[in-house]
Amino acid sequence: MPTTAVHLVHRVAAPPVARLLRPTVTGTVNVPAHGGVLLAVNHVSNLDNYLVSAVCPRPVAYVGKQELARGLFGAFNVAMGMVPIERGRADASVIEQVADVVRRGEVVALFPEGSRSPTGQLFRFRSGLARIAHAARADVVPVGIRGAADVWPRGRWPKPRRPAPGLLEVHFGAPVAPPEAPQGRARRVWTEQIRAQVARLSGQTMADSFAPVADDGER
């Protein structure tokens, strides 16, 4: 992944995007200043990635479905830091692909629900987050976004008006060490602990099931 482009875009584009969106941001000191780290982010809107990238103190790569890597626009997405994967998969090749980016010292944002929430609840996290964190031996920073669905609702175009100051919120939680094991009860307990922190930061209630993964053009 050509990280030079990601760092350039972050330096040039992040400040004006943040000024345009006018979010309330807390906890940026929780993002380690150096080394690889994972961001575990709730997902309710297509705005989520842009918002996190704009306010994070470090450049952010992100995981996106492989369809978004096709064609000229897809090449641009990859150049800007997208790690294309087949959505719903968490096999060894995908885990290693993303873990390698983290090992190189990058910040990678994951949406562990695997899809935008269709109800506004925080759905169960899939196993990829724990497996990548364990493989990369990387801390995970829980991130809670609020208000994004009001600006860019699921299945619709974004609203044309500039968001009111503070309508959008991004809260970075304290880093969590990777799980001791990439499978079994240890992984499940660790994953639920991360999800509980994201729920607290995002203000969402927690659903009892996984989010449905549909081919509707979402990440």
mmCIF file with all atom_site columns, C-alpha atoms in Angstrom:
data_model
loop_
_atom_site.group_PDB
_atom_site.id
_atom_site.type_symbol
_atom_site.label_atom_id
_atom_site.label_alt_id
_atom_site.label_comp_id
_atom_site.label_asym_id
_atom_site.label_entity_id
_atom_site.label_seq_id
_atom_site.pdbx_PDB_ins_code
_atom_site.Cartn_x
_atom_site.Cartn_y
_atom_site.Cartn_z
_atom_site.occupancy
_atom_site.B_iso_or_equiv
_atom_site.pdbx_formal_charge
_atom_site.auth_seq_id
_atom_site.auth_comp_id
_atom_site.auth_asym_id
_atom_site.auth_atom_id
_atom_site.pdbx_PDB_model_num
ATOM 1   C CA . MET A 1 1   ? 0.000   0.000   0.000   1.00 0.00 ? 1   MET A CA 1
ATOM 2   C CA . PRO A 1 2   ? 1.522   3.370   -1.018  1.00 0.00 ? 2   PRO A CA 1
ATOM 3   C CA . THR A 1 3   ? 1.471   5.096   2.354   1.00 0.00 ? 3   THR A CA 1
ATOM 4   C CA . THR A 1 4   ? 3.001   8.300   0.947   1.00 0.00 ? 4   THR A CA 1
ATOM 5   C CA . ALA A 1 5   ? -0.328  9.179   -0.661  1.00 0.00 ? 5   ALA A CA 1
ATOM 6   C CA . VAL A 1 6   ? -2.203  8.446   2.565   1.00 0.00 ? 6   VAL A CA 1
ATOM 7   C CA . HIS A 1 7   ? 0.073   10.736  4.572   1.00 0.00 ? 7   HIS A CA 1
ATOM 8   C CA . LEU A 1 8   ? -0.182  13.492  1.957   1.00 0.00 ? 8   LEU A CA 1
ATOM 9   C CA . VAL A 1 9   ? -3.973  13.336  1.854   1.00 0.00 ? 9   VAL A CA 1
ATOM 10  C CA . HIS A 1 10  ? -4.159  13.391  5.638   1.00 0.00 ? 10  HIS A CA 1
ATOM 11  C CA . ARG A 1 11  ? -1.950  16.458  5.846   1.00 0.00 ? 11  ARG A CA 1
ATOM 12  C CA . VAL A 1 12  ? -3.752  18.360  3.078   1.00 0.00 ? 12  VAL A CA 1
ATOM 13  C CA . ALA A 1 13  ? -7.369  17.188  3.257   1.00 0.00 ? 13  ALA A CA 1
ATOM 14  C CA . ALA A 1 14  ? -8.053  16.316  6.888   1.00 0.00 ? 14  ALA A CA 1
ATOM 15  C CA . PRO A 1 15  ? -8.092  19.884  8.313   1.00 0.00 ? 15  PRO A CA 1
ATOM 16  C CA . PRO A 1 16  ? -10.598 21.344  5.798   1.00 0.00 ? 16  PRO A CA 1
ATOM 17  C CA . VAL A 1 17  ? -12.853 18.274  6.043   1.00 0.00 ? 17  VAL A CA 1
ATOM 18  C CA . ALA A 1 18  ? -12.874 18.567  9.826   1.00 0.00 ? 18  ALA A CA 1
ATOM 19  C CA . ARG A 1 19  ? -13.686 22.273  9.577   1.00 0.00 ? 19  ARG A CA 1
ATOM 20  C CA . LEU A 1 20  ? -16.537 21.501  7.163   1.00 0.00 ? 20  LEU A CA 1
ATOM 21  C CA . LEU A 1 21  ? -18.073 18.784  9.337   1.00 0.00 ? 21  LEU A CA 1
ATOM 22  C CA . ARG A 1 22  ? -17.528 20.606  12.672  1.00 0.00 ? 22  ARG A CA 1
ATOM 23  C CA . PRO A 1 23  ? -17.531 17.487  14.882  1.00 0.00 ? 23  PRO A CA 1
ATOM 24  C CA . THR A 1 24  ? -17.000 17.294  18.605  1.00 0.00 ? 24  THR A CA 1
ATOM 25  C CA . VAL A 1 25  ? -13.916 15.135  19.119  1.00 0.00 ? 25  VAL A CA 1
ATOM 26  C CA . THR A 1 26  ? -12.583 13.633  22.349  1.00 0.00 ? 26  THR A CA 1
ATOM 27  C CA . GLY A 1 27  ? -9.804  11.225  23.280  1.00 0.00 ? 27  GLY A CA 1
ATOM 28  C CA . THR A 1 28  ? -7.386  11.789  20.408  1.00 0.00 ? 28  THR A CA 1
ATOM 29  C CA . VAL A 1 29  ? -4.551  11.440  22.950  1.00 0.00 ? 29  VAL A CA 1
ATOM 30  C CA . ASN A 1 30  ? -5.538  7.774   23.164  1.00 0.00 ? 30  ASN A CA 1
ATOM 31  C CA . VAL A 1 31  ? -4.221  7.149   19.639  1.00 0.00 ? 31  VAL A CA 1
ATOM 32  C CA . PRO A 1 32  ? -0.558  6.125   20.045  1.00 0.00 ? 32  PRO A CA 1
ATOM 33  C CA . ALA A 1 33  ? 1.786   8.594   18.391  1.00 0.00 ? 33  ALA A CA 1
ATOM 34  C CA . HIS A 1 34  ? 3.884   5.848   16.801  1.00 0.00 ? 34  HIS A CA 1
ATOM 35  C CA . GLY A 1 35  ? 3.578   2.232   15.745  1.00 0.00 ? 35  GLY A CA 1
ATOM 36  C CA . GLY A 1 36  ? 0.800   0.137   14.314  1.00 0.00 ? 36  GLY A CA 1
ATOM 37  C CA . VAL A 1 37  ? -2.640  0.358   15.855  1.00 0.00 ? 37  VAL A CA 1
ATOM 38  C CA . LEU A 1 38  ? -6.172  -0.722  15.001  1.00 0.00 ? 38  LEU A CA 1
ATOM 39  C CA . LEU A 1 39  ? -9.256  1.458   15.355  1.00 0.00 ? 39  LEU A CA 1
ATOM 40  C CA . ALA A 1 40  ? -12.473 -0.459  16.068  1.00 0.00 ? 40  ALA A CA 1
ATOM 41  C CA . VAL A 1 41  ? -15.266 1.811   14.824  1.00 0.00 ? 41  VAL A CA 1
ATOM 42  C CA . ASN A 1 42  ? -19.057 1.520   14.849  1.00 0.00 ? 42  ASN A CA 1
ATOM 43  C CA . HIS A 1 43  ? -20.631 1.773   11.409  1.00 0.00 ? 43  HIS A CA 1
ATOM 44  C CA . VAL A 1 44  ? -23.930 3.510   10.649  1.00 0.00 ? 44  VAL A CA 1
ATOM 45  C CA . SER A 1 45  ? -23.098 5.706   7.633   1.00 0.00 ? 45  SER A CA 1
ATOM 46  C CA . ASN A 1 46  ? -20.865 6.000   4.588   1.00 0.00 ? 46  ASN A CA 1
ATOM 47  C CA . LEU A 1 47  ? -19.580 9.153   6.278   1.00 0.00 ? 47  LEU A CA 1
ATOM 48  C CA . ASP A 1 48  ? -17.861 7.154   9.009   1.00 0.00 ? 48  ASP A CA 1
ATOM 49  C CA . ASN A 1 49  ? -14.544 6.526   7.266   1.00 0.00 ? 49  ASN A CA 1
ATOM 50  C CA . TYR A 1 50  ? -14.152 10.117  6.067   1.00 0.00 ? 50  TYR A CA 1
ATOM 51  C CA . LEU A 1 51  ? -15.040 11.463  9.492   1.00 0.00 ? 51  LEU A CA 1
ATOM 52  C CA . VAL A 1 52  ? -12.570 9.274   11.374  1.00 0.00 ? 52  VAL A CA 1
ATOM 53  C CA . SER A 1 53  ? -9.840  9.992   8.828   1.00 0.00 ? 53  SER A CA 1
ATOM 54  C CA . ALA A 1 54  ? -10.433 13.740  9.163   1.00 0.00 ? 54  ALA A CA 1
ATOM 55  C CA . VAL A 1 55  ? -10.159 13.888  12.957  1.00 0.00 ? 55  VAL A CA 1
ATOM 56  C CA . CYS A 1 56  ? -7.634  11.166  13.773  1.00 0.00 ? 56  CYS A CA 1
ATOM 57  C CA . PRO A 1 57  ? -4.238  12.672  14.672  1.00 0.00 ? 57  PRO A CA 1
ATOM 58  C CA . ARG A 1 58  ? -2.522  10.142  12.381  1.00 0.00 ? 58  ARG A CA 1
ATOM 59  C CA . PRO A 1 59  ? -3.213  9.048   8.789   1.00 0.00 ? 59  PRO A CA 1
ATOM 60  C CA . VAL A 1 60  ? -5.699  6.185   8.638   1.00 0.00 ? 60  VAL A CA 1
ATOM 61  C CA . ALA A 1 61  ? -5.844  3.248   6.260   1.00 0.00 ? 61  ALA A CA 1
ATOM 62  C CA . TYR A 1 62  ? -9.097  1.347   6.174   1.00 0.00 ? 62  TYR A CA 1
ATOM 63  C CA . VAL A 1 63  ? -10.595 -1.939  5.085   1.00 0.00 ? 63  VAL A CA 1
ATOM 64  C CA . GLY A 1 64  ? -13.135 -1.867  2.254   1.00 0.00 ? 64  GLY A CA 1
ATOM 65  C CA . LYS A 1 65  ? -14.935 -4.448  0.169   1.00 0.00 ? 65  LYS A CA 1
ATOM 66  C CA . GLN A 1 66  ? -13.037 -5.560  -2.920  1.00 0.00 ? 66  GLN A CA 1
ATOM 67  C CA . GLU A 1 67  ? -15.627 -4.109  -5.317  1.00 0.00 ? 67  GLU A CA 1
ATOM 68  C CA . LEU A 1 68  ? -14.455 -0.654  -4.259  1.00 0.00 ? 68  LEU A CA 1
ATOM 69  C CA . ALA A 1 69  ? -10.977 -1.446  -5.628  1.00 0.00 ? 69  ALA A CA 1
ATOM 70  C CA . ARG A 1 70  ? -12.130 -1.866  -9.237  1.00 0.00 ? 70  ARG A CA 1
ATOM 71  C CA . GLY A 1 71  ? -11.525 0.537   -12.074 1.00 0.00 ? 71  GLY A CA 1
ATOM 72  C CA . LEU A 1 72  ? -9.991  4.000   -11.948 1.00 0.00 ? 72  LEU A CA 1
ATOM 73  C CA . PHE A 1 73  ? -11.881 5.041   -8.837  1.00 0.00 ? 73  PHE A CA 1
ATOM 74  C CA . GLY A 1 74  ? -10.870 1.761   -7.224  1.00 0.00 ? 74  GLY A CA 1
ATOM 75  C CA . ALA A 1 75  ? -7.227  2.455   -7.949  1.00 0.00 ? 75  ALA A CA 1
ATOM 76  C CA . PHE A 1 76  ? -7.678  5.826   -6.268  1.00 0.00 ? 76  PHE A CA 1
ATOM 77  C CA . ASN A 1 77  ? -9.257  4.155   -3.221  1.00 0.00 ? 77  ASN A CA 1
ATOM 78  C CA . VAL A 1 78  ? -6.334  1.762   -2.865  1.00 0.00 ? 78  VAL A CA 1
ATOM 79  C CA . ALA A 1 79  ? -3.803  4.576   -3.333  1.00 0.00 ? 79  ALA A CA 1
ATOM 80  C CA . MET A 1 80  ? -5.569  6.476   -0.568  1.00 0.00 ? 80  MET A CA 1
ATOM 81  C CA . GLY A 1 81  ? -5.135  3.606   1.872   1.00 0.00 ? 81  GLY A CA 1
ATOM 82  C CA . MET A 1 82  ? -7.986  1.172   1.336   1.00 0.00 ? 82  MET A CA 1
ATOM 83  C CA . VAL A 1 83  ? -7.139  -2.465  1.983   1.00 0.00 ? 83  VAL A CA 1
ATOM 84  C CA . PRO A 1 84  ? -9.584  -4.371  -0.268  1.00 0.00 ? 84  PRO A CA 1
ATOM 85  C CA . ILE A 1 85  ? -11.026 -7.609  1.103   1.00 0.00 ? 85  ILE A CA 1
ATOM 86  C CA . GLU A 1 86  ? -13.964 -9.866  0.359   1.00 0.00 ? 86  GLU A CA 1
ATOM 87  C CA . ARG A 1 87  ? -16.565 -8.739  2.852   1.00 0.00 ? 87  ARG A CA 1
ATOM 88  C CA . GLY A 1 88  ? -17.652 -11.401 5.319   1.00 0.00 ? 88  GLY A CA 1
ATOM 89  C CA . ARG A 1 89  ? -14.374 -13.312 5.068   1.00 0.00 ? 89  ARG A CA 1
ATOM 90  C CA . ALA A 1 90  ? -11.861 -13.610 7.868   1.00 0.00 ? 90  ALA A CA 1
ATOM 91  C CA . ASP A 1 91  ? -9.550  -16.271 6.462   1.00 0.00 ? 91  ASP A CA 1
ATOM 92  C CA . ALA A 1 92  ? -5.805  -16.434 7.030   1.00 0.00 ? 92  ALA A CA 1
ATOM 93  C CA . SER A 1 93  ? -4.878  -14.557 3.855   1.00 0.00 ? 93  SER A CA 1
ATOM 94  C CA . VAL A 1 94  ? -7.105  -11.594 4.721   1.00 0.00 ? 94  VAL A CA 1
ATOM 95  C CA . ILE A 1 95  ? -5.917  -11.539 8.330   1.00 0.00 ? 95  ILE A CA 1
ATOM 96  C CA . GLU A 1 96  ? -2.290  -11.548 7.211   1.00 0.00 ? 96  GLU A CA 1
ATOM 97  C CA . GLN A 1 97  ? -2.902  -8.874  4.563   1.00 0.00 ? 97  GLN A CA 1
ATOM 98  C CA . VAL A 1 98  ? -4.334  -6.394  7.059   1.00 0.00 ? 98  VAL A CA 1
ATOM 99  C CA . ALA A 1 99  ? -1.965  -7.387  9.877   1.00 0.00 ? 99  ALA A CA 1
ATOM 100 C CA . ASP A 1 100 ? 0.995   -6.686  7.603   1.00 0.00 ? 100 ASP A CA 1
ATOM 101 C CA . VAL A 1 101 ? -0.170  -3.088  7.123   1.00 0.00 ? 101 VAL A CA 1
ATOM 102 C CA . VAL A 1 102 ? -0.382  -2.677  10.897  1.00 0.00 ? 102 VAL A CA 1
ATOM 103 C CA . ARG A 1 103 ? 3.056   -4.243  11.379  1.00 0.00 ? 103 ARG A CA 1
ATOM 104 C CA . ARG A 1 104 ? 4.477   -1.584  9.068   1.00 0.00 ? 104 ARG A CA 1
ATOM 105 C CA . GLY A 1 105 ? 3.444   0.964   11.668  1.00 0.00 ? 105 GLY A CA 1
ATOM 106 C CA . GLU A 1 106 ? 0.182   2.194   10.142  1.00 0.00 ? 106 GLU A CA 1
ATOM 107 C CA . VAL A 1 107 ? -3.165  3.011   11.721  1.00 0.00 ? 107 VAL A CA 1
ATOM 108 C CA . VAL A 1 108 ? -5.907  0.825   10.245  1.00 0.00 ? 108 VAL A CA 1
ATOM 109 C CA . ALA A 1 109 ? -9.612  1.441   10.865  1.00 0.00 ? 109 ALA A CA 1
ATOM 110 C CA . LEU A 1 110 ? -11.922 -1.561  10.960  1.00 0.00 ? 110 LEU A CA 1
ATOM 111 C CA . PHE A 1 111 ? -15.699 -1.718  11.106  1.00 0.00 ? 111 PHE A CA 1
ATOM 112 C CA . PRO A 1 112 ? -16.013 -4.981  13.074  1.00 0.00 ? 112 PRO A CA 1
ATOM 113 C CA . GLU A 1 113 ? -19.762 -5.291  12.477  1.00 0.00 ? 113 GLU A CA 1
ATOM 114 C CA . GLY A 1 114 ? -18.912 -5.977  8.828   1.00 0.00 ? 114 GLY A CA 1
ATOM 115 C CA . SER A 1 115 ? -21.690 -3.746  7.498   1.00 0.00 ? 115 SER A CA 1
ATOM 116 C CA . ARG A 1 116 ? -23.515 -0.556  8.293   1.00 0.00 ? 116 ARG A CA 1
ATOM 117 C CA . SER A 1 117 ? -26.093 -1.070  11.013  1.00 0.00 ? 117 SER A CA 1
ATOM 118 C CA . PRO A 1 118 ? -29.598 -1.312  9.520   1.00 0.00 ? 118 PRO A CA 1
ATOM 119 C CA . THR A 1 119 ? -31.281 -0.475  12.852  1.00 0.00 ? 119 THR A CA 1
ATOM 120 C CA . GLY A 1 120 ? -28.916 1.934   14.594  1.00 0.00 ? 120 GLY A CA 1
ATOM 121 C CA . GLN A 1 121 ? -27.950 -0.743  17.124  1.00 0.00 ? 121 GLN A CA 1
ATOM 122 C CA . LEU A 1 122 ? -24.395 -1.959  17.568  1.00 0.00 ? 122 LEU A CA 1
ATOM 123 C CA . PHE A 1 123 ? -24.307 -5.479  16.165  1.00 0.00 ? 123 PHE A CA 1
ATOM 124 C CA . ARG A 1 124 ? -21.970 -8.258  17.237  1.00 0.00 ? 124 ARG A CA 1
ATOM 125 C CA . PHE A 1 125 ? -18.374 -7.939  16.107  1.00 0.00 ? 125 PHE A CA 1
ATOM 126 C CA . ARG A 1 126 ? -16.964 -10.491 13.715  1.00 0.00 ? 126 ARG A CA 1
ATOM 127 C CA . SER A 1 127 ? -13.819 -12.438 14.520  1.00 0.00 ? 127 SER A CA 1
ATOM 128 C CA . GLY A 1 128 ? -11.481 -10.539 12.186  1.00 0.00 ? 128 GLY A CA 1
ATOM 129 C CA . LEU A 1 129 ? -10.745 -7.745  14.659  1.00 0.00 ? 129 LEU A CA 1
ATOM 130 C CA . ALA A 1 130 ? -9.378  -10.088 17.322  1.00 0.00 ? 130 ALA A CA 1
ATOM 131 C CA . ARG A 1 131 ? -7.498  -12.219 14.815  1.00 0.00 ? 131 ARG A CA 1
ATOM 132 C CA . ILE A 1 132 ? -5.806  -9.221  13.191  1.00 0.00 ? 132 ILE A CA 1
ATOM 133 C CA . ALA A 1 133 ? -4.940  -7.658  16.557  1.00 0.00 ? 133 ALA A CA 1
ATOM 134 C CA . HIS A 1 134 ? -3.408  -10.935 17.731  1.00 0.00 ? 134 HIS A CA 1
ATOM 135 C CA . ALA A 1 135 ? -1.493  -11.508 14.493  1.00 0.00 ? 135 ALA A CA 1
ATOM 136 C CA . ALA A 1 136 ? -0.079  -7.965  14.451  1.00 0.00 ? 136 ALA A CA 1
ATOM 137 C CA . ARG A 1 137 ? 0.361   -7.796  18.252  1.00 0.00 ? 137 ARG A CA 1
ATOM 138 C CA . ALA A 1 138 ? -1.280  -4.378  18.025  1.00 0.00 ? 138 ALA A CA 1
ATOM 139 C CA . ASP A 1 139 ? -3.336  -2.378  20.484  1.00 0.00 ? 139 ASP A CA 1
ATOM 140 C CA . VAL A 1 140 ? -6.935  -1.596  19.573  1.00 0.00 ? 140 VAL A CA 1
ATOM 141 C CA . VAL A 1 141 ? -8.482  1.836   20.132  1.00 0.00 ? 141 VAL A CA 1
ATOM 142 C CA . PRO A 1 142 ? -12.301 1.684   20.390  1.00 0.00 ? 142 PRO A CA 1
ATOM 143 C CA . VAL A 1 143 ? -13.979 4.543   18.520  1.00 0.00 ? 143 VAL A CA 1
ATOM 144 C CA . GLY A 1 144 ? -17.583 5.692   18.819  1.00 0.00 ? 144 GLY A CA 1
ATOM 145 C CA . ILE A 1 145 ? -19.221 7.895   16.202  1.00 0.00 ? 145 ILE A CA 1
ATOM 146 C CA . ARG A 1 146 ? -22.480 9.729   16.865  1.00 0.00 ? 146 ARG A CA 1
ATOM 147 C CA . GLY A 1 147 ? -24.704 11.671  14.481  1.00 0.00 ? 147 GLY A CA 1
ATOM 148 C CA . ALA A 1 148 ? -23.310 10.370  11.183  1.00 0.00 ? 148 ALA A CA 1
ATOM 149 C CA . ALA A 1 149 ? -26.611 8.778   10.157  1.00 0.00 ? 149 ALA A CA 1
ATOM 150 C CA . ASP A 1 150 ? -28.284 12.179  10.525  1.00 0.00 ? 150 ASP A CA 1
ATOM 151 C CA . VAL A 1 151 ? -25.864 13.664  7.997   1.00 0.00 ? 151 VAL A CA 1
ATOM 152 C CA . TRP A 1 152 ? -25.616 10.730  5.584   1.00 0.00 ? 152 TRP A CA 1
ATOM 153 C CA . PRO A 1 153 ? -28.480 8.278   6.177   1.00 0.00 ? 153 PRO A CA 1
ATOM 154 C CA . ARG A 1 154 ? -28.110 4.651   5.190   1.00 0.00 ? 154 ARG A CA 1
ATOM 155 C CA . GLY A 1 155 ? -29.355 4.058   1.645   1.00 0.00 ? 155 GLY A CA 1
ATOM 156 C CA . ARG A 1 156 ? -29.656 7.763   0.801   1.00 0.00 ? 156 ARG A CA 1
ATOM 157 C CA . TRP A 1 157 ? -27.552 10.611  -0.500  1.00 0.00 ? 157 TRP A CA 1
ATOM 158 C CA . PRO A 1 158 ? -25.857 12.824  2.105   1.00 0.00 ? 158 PRO A CA 1
ATOM 159 C CA . LYS A 1 159 ? -27.852 15.837  3.199   1.00 0.00 ? 159 LYS A CA 1
ATOM 160 C CA . PRO A 1 160 ? -26.726 18.975  1.334   1.00 0.00 ? 160 PRO A CA 1
ATOM 161 C CA . ARG A 1 161 ? -26.538 21.213  4.386   1.00 0.00 ? 161 ARG A CA 1
ATOM 162 C CA . ARG A 1 162 ? -23.405 21.664  6.431   1.00 0.00 ? 162 ARG A CA 1
ATOM 163 C CA . PRO A 1 163 ? -23.784 19.862  9.783   1.00 0.00 ? 163 PRO A CA 1
ATOM 164 C CA . ALA A 1 164 ? -24.523 22.040  12.777  1.00 0.00 ? 164 ALA A CA 1
ATOM 165 C CA . PRO A 1 165 ? -21.555 22.396  15.138  1.00 0.00 ? 165 PRO A CA 1
ATOM 166 C CA . GLY A 1 166 ? -21.372 19.385  17.421  1.00 0.00 ? 166 GLY A CA 1
ATOM 167 C CA . LEU A 1 167 ? -24.027 17.340  15.576  1.00 0.00 ? 167 LEU A CA 1
ATOM 168 C CA . LEU A 1 168 ? -21.265 14.890  14.709  1.00 0.00 ? 168 LEU A CA 1
ATOM 169 C CA . GLU A 1 169 ? -19.197 13.358  17.491  1.00 0.00 ? 169 GLU A CA 1
ATOM 170 C CA . VAL A 1 170 ? -16.121 11.126  17.431  1.00 0.00 ? 170 VAL A CA 1
ATOM 171 C CA . HIS A 1 171 ? -14.858 9.647   20.691  1.00 0.00 ? 171 HIS A CA 1
ATOM 172 C CA . PHE A 1 172 ? -11.587 7.700   20.926  1.00 0.00 ? 172 PHE A CA 1
ATOM 173 C CA . GLY A 1 173 ? -11.345 5.324   23.876  1.00 0.00 ? 173 GLY A CA 1
ATOM 174 C CA . ALA A 1 174 ? -8.319  4.033   25.744  1.00 0.00 ? 174 ALA A CA 1
ATOM 175 C CA . PRO A 1 175 ? -6.133  1.498   23.891  1.00 0.00 ? 175 PRO A CA 1
ATOM 176 C CA . VAL A 1 176 ? -6.724  -2.176  24.633  1.00 0.00 ? 176 VAL A CA 1
ATOM 177 C CA . ALA A 1 177 ? -3.983  -4.800  24.376  1.00 0.00 ? 177 ALA A CA 1
ATOM 178 C CA . PRO A 1 178 ? -4.510  -7.560  21.803  1.00 0.00 ? 178 PRO A CA 1
ATOM 179 C CA . PRO A 1 179 ? -6.175  -10.812 22.875  1.00 0.00 ? 179 PRO A CA 1
ATOM 180 C CA . GLU A 1 180 ? -4.056  -13.601 24.282  1.00 0.00 ? 180 GLU A CA 1
ATOM 181 C CA . ALA A 1 181 ? -5.465  -16.095 21.787  1.00 0.00 ? 181 ALA A CA 1
ATOM 182 C CA . PRO A 1 182 ? -6.997  -15.674 18.307  1.00 0.00 ? 182 PRO A CA 1
ATOM 183 C CA . GLN A 1 183 ? -9.707  -18.270 18.892  1.00 0.00 ? 183 GLN A CA 1
ATOM 184 C CA . GLY A 1 184 ? -11.957 -19.777 21.534  1.00 0.00 ? 184 GLY A CA 1
ATOM 185 C CA . ARG A 1 185 ? -13.427 -18.200 24.636  1.00 0.00 ? 185 ARG A CA 1
ATOM 186 C CA . ALA A 1 186 ? -10.530 -15.756 25.115  1.00 0.00 ? 186 ALA A CA 1
ATOM 187 C CA . ARG A 1 187 ? -11.244 -14.211 21.731  1.00 0.00 ? 187 ARG A CA 1
ATOM 188 C CA . ARG A 1 188 ? -14.987 -14.007 22.330  1.00 0.00 ? 188 ARG A CA 1
ATOM 189 C CA . VAL A 1 189 ? -14.596 -12.376 25.753  1.00 0.00 ? 189 VAL A CA 1
ATOM 190 C CA . TRP A 1 190 ? -12.049 -9.874  24.437  1.00 0.00 ? 190 TRP A CA 1
ATOM 191 C CA . THR A 1 191 ? -14.235 -9.024  21.444  1.00 0.00 ? 191 THR A CA 1
ATOM 192 C CA . GLU A 1 192 ? -17.275 -8.377  23.629  1.00 0.00 ? 192 GLU A CA 1
ATOM 193 C CA . GLN A 1 193 ? -15.202 -6.131  25.890  1.00 0.00 ? 193 GLN A CA 1
ATOM 194 C CA . ILE A 1 194 ? -14.201 -4.038  22.881  1.00 0.00 ? 194 ILE A CA 1
ATOM 195 C CA . ARG A 1 195 ? -17.802 -3.918  21.658  1.00 0.00 ? 195 ARG A CA 1
ATOM 196 C CA . ALA A 1 196 ? -19.023 -2.762  25.064  1.00 0.00 ? 196 ALA A CA 1
ATOM 197 C CA . GLN A 1 197 ? -16.542 0.114   24.973  1.00 0.00 ? 197 GLN A CA 1
ATOM 198 C CA . VAL A 1 198 ? -17.571 1.102   21.452  1.00 0.00 ? 198 VAL A CA 1
ATOM 199 C CA . ALA A 1 199 ? -21.230 1.004   22.566  1.00 0.00 ? 199 ALA A CA 1
ATOM 200 C CA . ARG A 1 200 ? -20.452 3.310   25.477  1.00 0.00 ? 200 ARG A CA 1
ATOM 201 C CA . LEU A 1 201 ? -18.615 5.758   23.220  1.00 0.00 ? 201 LEU A CA 1
ATOM 202 C CA . SER A 1 202 ? -21.259 5.685   20.478  1.00 0.00 ? 202 SER A CA 1
ATOM 203 C CA . GLY A 1 203 ? -24.305 5.632   22.751  1.00 0.00 ? 203 GLY A CA 1
ATOM 204 C CA . GLN A 1 204 ? -25.755 2.625   20.915  1.00 0.00 ? 204 GLN A CA 1
ATOM 205 C CA . THR A 1 205 ? -27.636 -0.300  22.368  1.00 0.00 ? 205 THR A CA 1
ATOM 206 C CA . MET A 1 206 ? -26.101 -3.702  21.617  1.00 0.00 ? 206 MET A CA 1
ATOM 207 C CA . ALA A 1 207 ? -27.931 -6.141  19.353  1.00 0.00 ? 207 ALA A CA 1
ATOM 208 C CA . ASP A 1 208 ? -27.850 -9.882  20.035  1.00 0.00 ? 208 ASP A CA 1
ATOM 209 C CA . SER A 1 209 ? -27.018 -10.869 16.457  1.00 0.00 ? 209 SER A CA 1
ATOM 210 C CA . PHE A 1 210 ? -24.589 -10.179 13.648  1.00 0.00 ? 210 PHE A CA 1
ATOM 211 C CA . ALA A 1 211 ? -25.486 -7.473  11.139  1.00 0.00 ? 211 ALA A CA 1
ATOM 212 C CA . PRO A 1 212 ? -26.770 -8.789  7.809   1.00 0.00 ? 212 PRO A CA 1
ATOM 213 C CA . VAL A 1 213 ? -24.246 -8.407  5.004   1.00 0.00 ? 213 VAL A CA 1
ATOM 214 C CA . ALA A 1 214 ? -26.094 -7.386  1.852   1.00 0.00 ? 214 ALA A CA 1
ATOM 215 C CA . ASP A 1 215 ? -24.804 -6.302  -1.533  1.00 0.00 ? 215 ASP A CA 1
ATOM 216 C CA . ASP A 1 216 ? -26.233 -2.792  -1.355  1.00 0.00 ? 216 ASP A CA 1
ATOM 217 C CA . GLY A 1 217 ? -23.156 -0.781  -2.235  1.00 0.00 ? 217 GLY A CA 1
ATOM 218 C CA . GLU A 1 218 ? -21.989 -0.249  1.309   1.00 0.00 ? 218 GLU A CA 1
ATOM 219 C CA . ARG A 1 219 ? -18.548 -0.888  2.751   1.00 0.00 ? 219 ARG A CA 1
#
